[in-house]
Amino acid sequence: VRKSREETLNTRKRIVEVAAEELRAKGIDGAGVADIMSAAGLTQGGFYRHFSSKDQLVAEACDVASKTLSDALRAHSQGKPPHKARQDVISCYLSTSHRDNLSIGCPFAALGGELARADANIREVATEGFLRLTNILAEQAHGSESSRRSEALAATSAMIGALMMARVIKDETLSQEVLQAARDALCR
Amino acid sequence: VRKSREETLNTRKRIVEVAAEELRAKGIDGAGVADIMSAAGLTQGGFYRHFSSKDQLVAEACDVASKTLSDALRAHSQGKPPHKARQDVISCYLSTSHRDNLSIGCPFAALGGELARADANIREVATEGFLRLTNILAEQAHGSESSRRSEALAATSAMIGALMMARVIKDETLSQEVLQAARDALCR
DNA sequence: TGTACATCAGTGAACGCGCGTTCACTGATGTAC
DNA sequence: TGTACATCAGTGAACGCGCGTTCACTGATGTAC
């Protein structure tokens, strides 16, 4: 049942996209190759026609996930005055809906600890994705280039930590309190 | 080879302590019951004399890890003027040595994503541990009780995010930059 | 205090299970003439 | 353009492996008299 070249590329893309969701929802260890393939409407046997290992897929999925997130956040800042843009990006990232939708959200908040233990290639992809995120905030900050960069690194990692902890906390009131506190601290 | 009551309690304690290190170093999925038992000088068969499941051990290990961290950080703030205490707690948490010593460090930075997906009991223990951490900063802040609490929640989750991302980033310079940026942002 | 017996901490092997990966096979697609 | 053949995307079963958990067993500890 060989497929056409175009169809093959579409299949590959679909696997990566589905993997990006499954991995964020269940974790790197929690999402199996068979899970991902079946969520993509395929059987596990075909996996190695597209990827040389699960780690390679994880790297590509992590790349796609961070790009999708950056694009979504940049759309929230596009064509707004700097202060408003920053506020909207932060509010969007630290929202209840982002907290509750693991599978389409920030890969760093979902997988951070696992990424830190992952292989070199995955960590490189993750680092690039993190820098892409920080650039969104850095672009509309004021001050010297280095102070803007520094502030963006701190703000981005603070958002990641706050979203992650809001997900850890079971108590709804406290979870909201963490999101609100982080929004206040970053938009002050 | 039955052991005395005292020895049994010591063994149990040792398993939890060893587990707290193994789990932080390898992740919840990455650290197996057999790994942990053998690191404690035992064989895996004896595990269920002490715990009803791996999840129960994870909960207890998470509790111990967060208490150990809180105690260590509080020691850094004890008997110092508020501003200096805060600065020292933050510098200690956001240090290179904390970044490089996963197994004896912050369980939230090491396991955050996995804790968010863990069972209710583990998440409750994690939440208590997080609040214990925030209290260290809240105690020596100024302002109203609610603003101190809010600031402490934001600062603590920001530190967790920064430490975690500093561990994800492979490039040493950039990793240091993240730690420094977070220290600057929080001590300003 | 001494003896007989019940308890149970720890061992080591085994359980079923799901993992990542491999492989023989199928049949539509792509290529060569 | 048509035909013969090579390629290879996808299937489904199997591989070895390590996981969490169970279990029969051992022998020192704790208990009862």
mmCIF file of C-alpha atoms in Angstrom, chain A residues 4-145:
data_model
loop_
_atom_site.group_PDB
_atom_site.id
_atom_site.type_symbol
_atom_site.label_atom_id
_atom_site.label_comp_id
_atom_site.label_asym_id
_atom_site.label_seq_id
_atom_site.Cartn_x
_atom_site.Cartn_y
_atom_site.Cartn_z
ATOM 1 C CA SER A 4 2.356 8.995 -3.290
ATOM 2 C CA ARG A 5 5.221 11.319 -2.403
ATOM 3 C CA GLU A 6 2.837 14.091 -1.478
ATOM 4 C CA GLU A 7 0.739 11.837 0.688
ATOM 5 C CA THR A 8 3.870 10.532 2.415
ATOM 6 C CA LEU A 9 4.945 14.043 3.352
ATOM 7 C CA ASN A 10 1.473 14.816 4.665
ATOM 8 C CA THR A 11 1.530 11.667 6.751
ATOM 9 C CA ARG A 12 4.891 12.577 8.232
ATOM 10 C CA LYS A 13 3.668 16.057 9.072
ATOM 11 C CA ARG A 14 0.525 14.641 10.661
ATOM 12 C CA ILE A 15 2.554 12.284 12.839
ATOM 13 C CA VAL A 16 4.712 15.161 14.106
ATOM 14 C CA GLU A 17 1.674 17.309 14.843
ATOM 15 C CA VAL A 18 -0.174 14.541 16.621
ATOM 16 C CA ALA A 19 2.996 13.694 18.545
ATOM 17 C CA ALA A 20 3.359 17.322 19.637
ATOM 18 C CA GLU A 21 -0.089 17.053 21.225
ATOM 19 C CA GLU A 22 0.284 13.581 22.711
ATOM 20 C CA LEU A 23 3.697 14.347 24.189
ATOM 21 C CA ARG A 24 2.522 17.537 25.862
ATOM 22 C CA ALA A 25 -0.579 15.805 27.216
ATOM 23 C CA LYS A 26 1.058 12.631 28.529
ATOM 24 C CA GLY A 27 4.740 13.496 28.842
ATOM 25 C CA ILE A 28 7.645 12.138 26.821
ATOM 26 C CA ASP A 29 7.708 8.812 28.665
ATOM 27 C CA GLY A 30 3.929 8.682 28.904
ATOM 28 C CA ALA A 31 3.214 8.982 25.182
ATOM 29 C CA GLY A 32 4.218 5.808 23.366
ATOM 30 C CA VAL A 33 5.044 5.373 19.697
ATOM 31 C CA ALA A 34 1.992 3.130 19.328
ATOM 32 C CA ASP A 35 -0.264 5.767 20.988
ATOM 33 C CA ILE A 36 0.992 8.464 18.671
ATOM 34 C CA MET A 37 0.723 6.386 15.503
ATOM 35 C CA SER A 38 -2.770 5.247 16.320
ATOM 36 C CA ALA A 39 -3.813 8.835 17.132
ATOM 37 C CA ALA A 40 -2.511 9.677 13.644
ATOM 38 C CA GLY A 41 -4.671 6.899 12.176
ATOM 39 C CA LEU A 42 -1.762 4.541 11.477
ATOM 40 C CA THR A 43 -0.247 1.399 12.954
ATOM 41 C CA GLN A 44 3.026 1.453 14.845
ATOM 42 C CA GLY A 45 4.912 -0.598 12.286
ATOM 43 C CA GLY A 46 5.056 2.299 9.831
ATOM 44 C CA PHE A 47 6.750 4.633 12.274
ATOM 45 C CA TYR A 48 10.303 3.834 11.198
ATOM 46 C CA ARG A 49 9.590 4.681 7.560
ATOM 47 C CA HIS A 50 9.477 8.307 8.757
ATOM 48 C CA PHE A 51 11.749 8.544 11.796
ATOM 49 C CA SER A 52 14.921 6.823 12.887
ATOM 50 C CA SER A 53 13.927 6.792 16.571
ATOM 51 C CA LYS A 54 11.401 8.083 19.064
ATOM 52 C CA ASP A 55 13.945 10.704 20.158
ATOM 53 C CA GLN A 56 14.036 12.131 16.640
ATOM 54 C CA LEU A 57 10.255 12.485 16.669
ATOM 55 C CA VAL A 58 10.380 14.100 20.109
ATOM 56 C CA ALA A 59 12.850 16.679 18.811
ATOM 57 C CA GLU A 60 10.697 17.508 15.787
ATOM 58 C CA ALA A 61 7.507 17.582 17.828
ATOM 59 C CA CYS A 62 9.129 19.871 20.380
ATOM 60 C CA ASP A 63 10.189 22.187 17.572
ATOM 61 C CA VAL A 64 6.698 22.296 16.094
ATOM 62 C CA ALA A 65 5.099 22.810 19.507
ATOM 63 C CA SER A 66 7.313 25.753 20.377
ATOM 64 C CA LYS A 67 6.851 27.331 16.947
ATOM 65 C CA THR A 68 3.072 27.000 17.164
ATOM 66 C CA LEU A 69 3.108 28.609 20.593
ATOM 67 C CA SER A 70 5.354 31.469 19.494
ATOM 68 C CA ASP A 71 3.173 32.130 16.466
ATOM 69 C CA ALA A 72 0.016 32.169 18.576
ATOM 70 C CA LEU A 73 1.524 34.573 21.103
ATOM 71 C CA ARG A 74 2.985 36.811 18.432
ATOM 72 C CA ALA A 75 -0.474 37.070 16.888
ATOM 73 C CA HIS A 76 -1.631 38.457 20.231
ATOM 74 C CA SER A 77 0.998 41.182 20.162
ATOM 75 C CA GLN A 78 0.885 42.116 16.478
ATOM 76 C CA GLY A 79 0.021 45.755 15.779
ATOM 77 C CA LYS A 80 -0.473 46.805 19.380
ATOM 78 C CA PRO A 81 1.402 49.468 21.350
ATOM 79 C CA PRO A 82 4.293 47.906 23.302
ATOM 80 C CA HIS A 83 2.786 47.988 26.772
ATOM 81 C CA LYS A 84 -0.558 46.597 25.639
ATOM 82 C CA ALA A 85 1.147 43.954 23.513
ATOM 83 C CA ARG A 86 3.234 42.728 26.456
ATOM 84 C CA GLN A 87 0.210 42.640 28.711
ATOM 85 C CA ASP A 88 -1.822 40.632 26.203
ATOM 86 C CA VAL A 89 0.955 38.116 25.568
ATOM 87 C CA ILE A 90 1.376 37.572 29.298
ATOM 88 C CA SER A 91 -2.373 37.313 29.933
ATOM 89 C CA CYS A 92 -2.779 34.862 27.116
ATOM 90 C CA TYR A 93 0.081 32.673 28.340
ATOM 91 C CA LEU A 94 -1.032 32.809 31.974
ATOM 92 C CA SER A 95 -4.702 32.134 31.235
ATOM 93 C CA THR A 96 -6.945 29.442 32.688
ATOM 94 C CA SER A 97 -7.524 28.046 29.228
ATOM 95 C CA HIS A 98 -3.782 27.649 28.604
ATOM 96 C CA ARG A 99 -3.464 25.950 31.992
ATOM 97 C CA ASP A 100 -6.270 23.523 31.170
ATOM 98 C CA ASN A 101 -5.191 22.670 27.632
ATOM 99 C CA LEU A 102 -1.925 20.859 28.078
ATOM 100 C CA SER A 103 -1.871 19.353 24.622
ATOM 101 C CA ILE A 104 -1.888 22.601 22.658
ATOM 102 C CA GLY A 105 0.089 24.723 25.097
ATOM 103 C CA CYS A 106 3.638 25.512 26.087
ATOM 104 C CA PRO A 107 5.977 22.524 25.716
ATOM 105 C CA PHE A 108 8.347 23.884 28.363
ATOM 106 C CA ALA A 109 5.704 24.096 31.078
ATOM 107 C CA ALA A 110 4.451 20.638 30.104
ATOM 108 C CA LEU A 111 7.778 18.869 29.589
ATOM 109 C CA GLY A 112 10.462 21.073 31.149
ATOM 110 C CA GLY A 113 11.852 18.548 33.596
ATOM 111 C CA GLU A 114 11.894 15.799 30.989
ATOM 112 C CA LEU A 115 13.554 18.067 28.416
ATOM 113 C CA ALA A 116 16.336 18.818 30.906
ATOM 114 C CA ARG A 117 17.081 15.081 31.011
ATOM 115 C CA ALA A 118 16.691 14.548 27.241
ATOM 116 C CA ASP A 119 19.458 14.022 24.687
ATOM 117 C CA ALA A 120 21.606 16.828 23.260
ATOM 118 C CA ASN A 121 19.608 17.287 20.058
ATOM 119 C CA ILE A 122 16.290 17.644 21.871
ATOM 120 C CA ARG A 123 17.791 20.131 24.320
ATOM 121 C CA GLU A 124 19.144 22.211 21.438
ATOM 122 C CA VAL A 125 15.761 22.345 19.758
ATOM 123 C CA ALA A 126 14.192 23.248 23.081
ATOM 124 C CA THR A 127 16.704 26.031 23.633
ATOM 125 C CA GLU A 128 15.937 27.521 20.217
ATOM 126 C CA GLY A 129 12.232 27.380 20.988
ATOM 127 C CA PHE A 130 12.738 29.088 24.312
ATOM 128 C CA LEU A 131 14.703 31.908 22.663
ATOM 129 C CA ARG A 132 11.934 32.311 20.082
ATOM 130 C CA LEU A 133 9.501 32.800 22.972
ATOM 131 C CA THR A 134 11.703 35.315 24.738
ATOM 132 C CA ASN A 135 12.059 37.341 21.543
ATOM 133 C CA ILE A 136 8.351 38.084 21.519
ATOM 134 C CA LEU A 137 8.707 39.919 24.820
ATOM 135 C CA ALA A 138 12.145 41.356 24.073
ATOM 136 C CA GLU A 139 10.944 43.040 20.882
ATOM 137 C CA GLN A 140 8.542 45.367 22.597
ATOM 138 C CA ALA A 141 10.474 46.094 25.771
ATOM 139 C CA HIS A 142 12.332 49.372 26.209
ATOM 140 C CA GLY A 143 15.865 49.994 27.412
ATOM 141 C CA SER A 144 19.202 48.774 26.121
ATOM 142 C CA GLU A 145 19.320 45.637 24.040
#
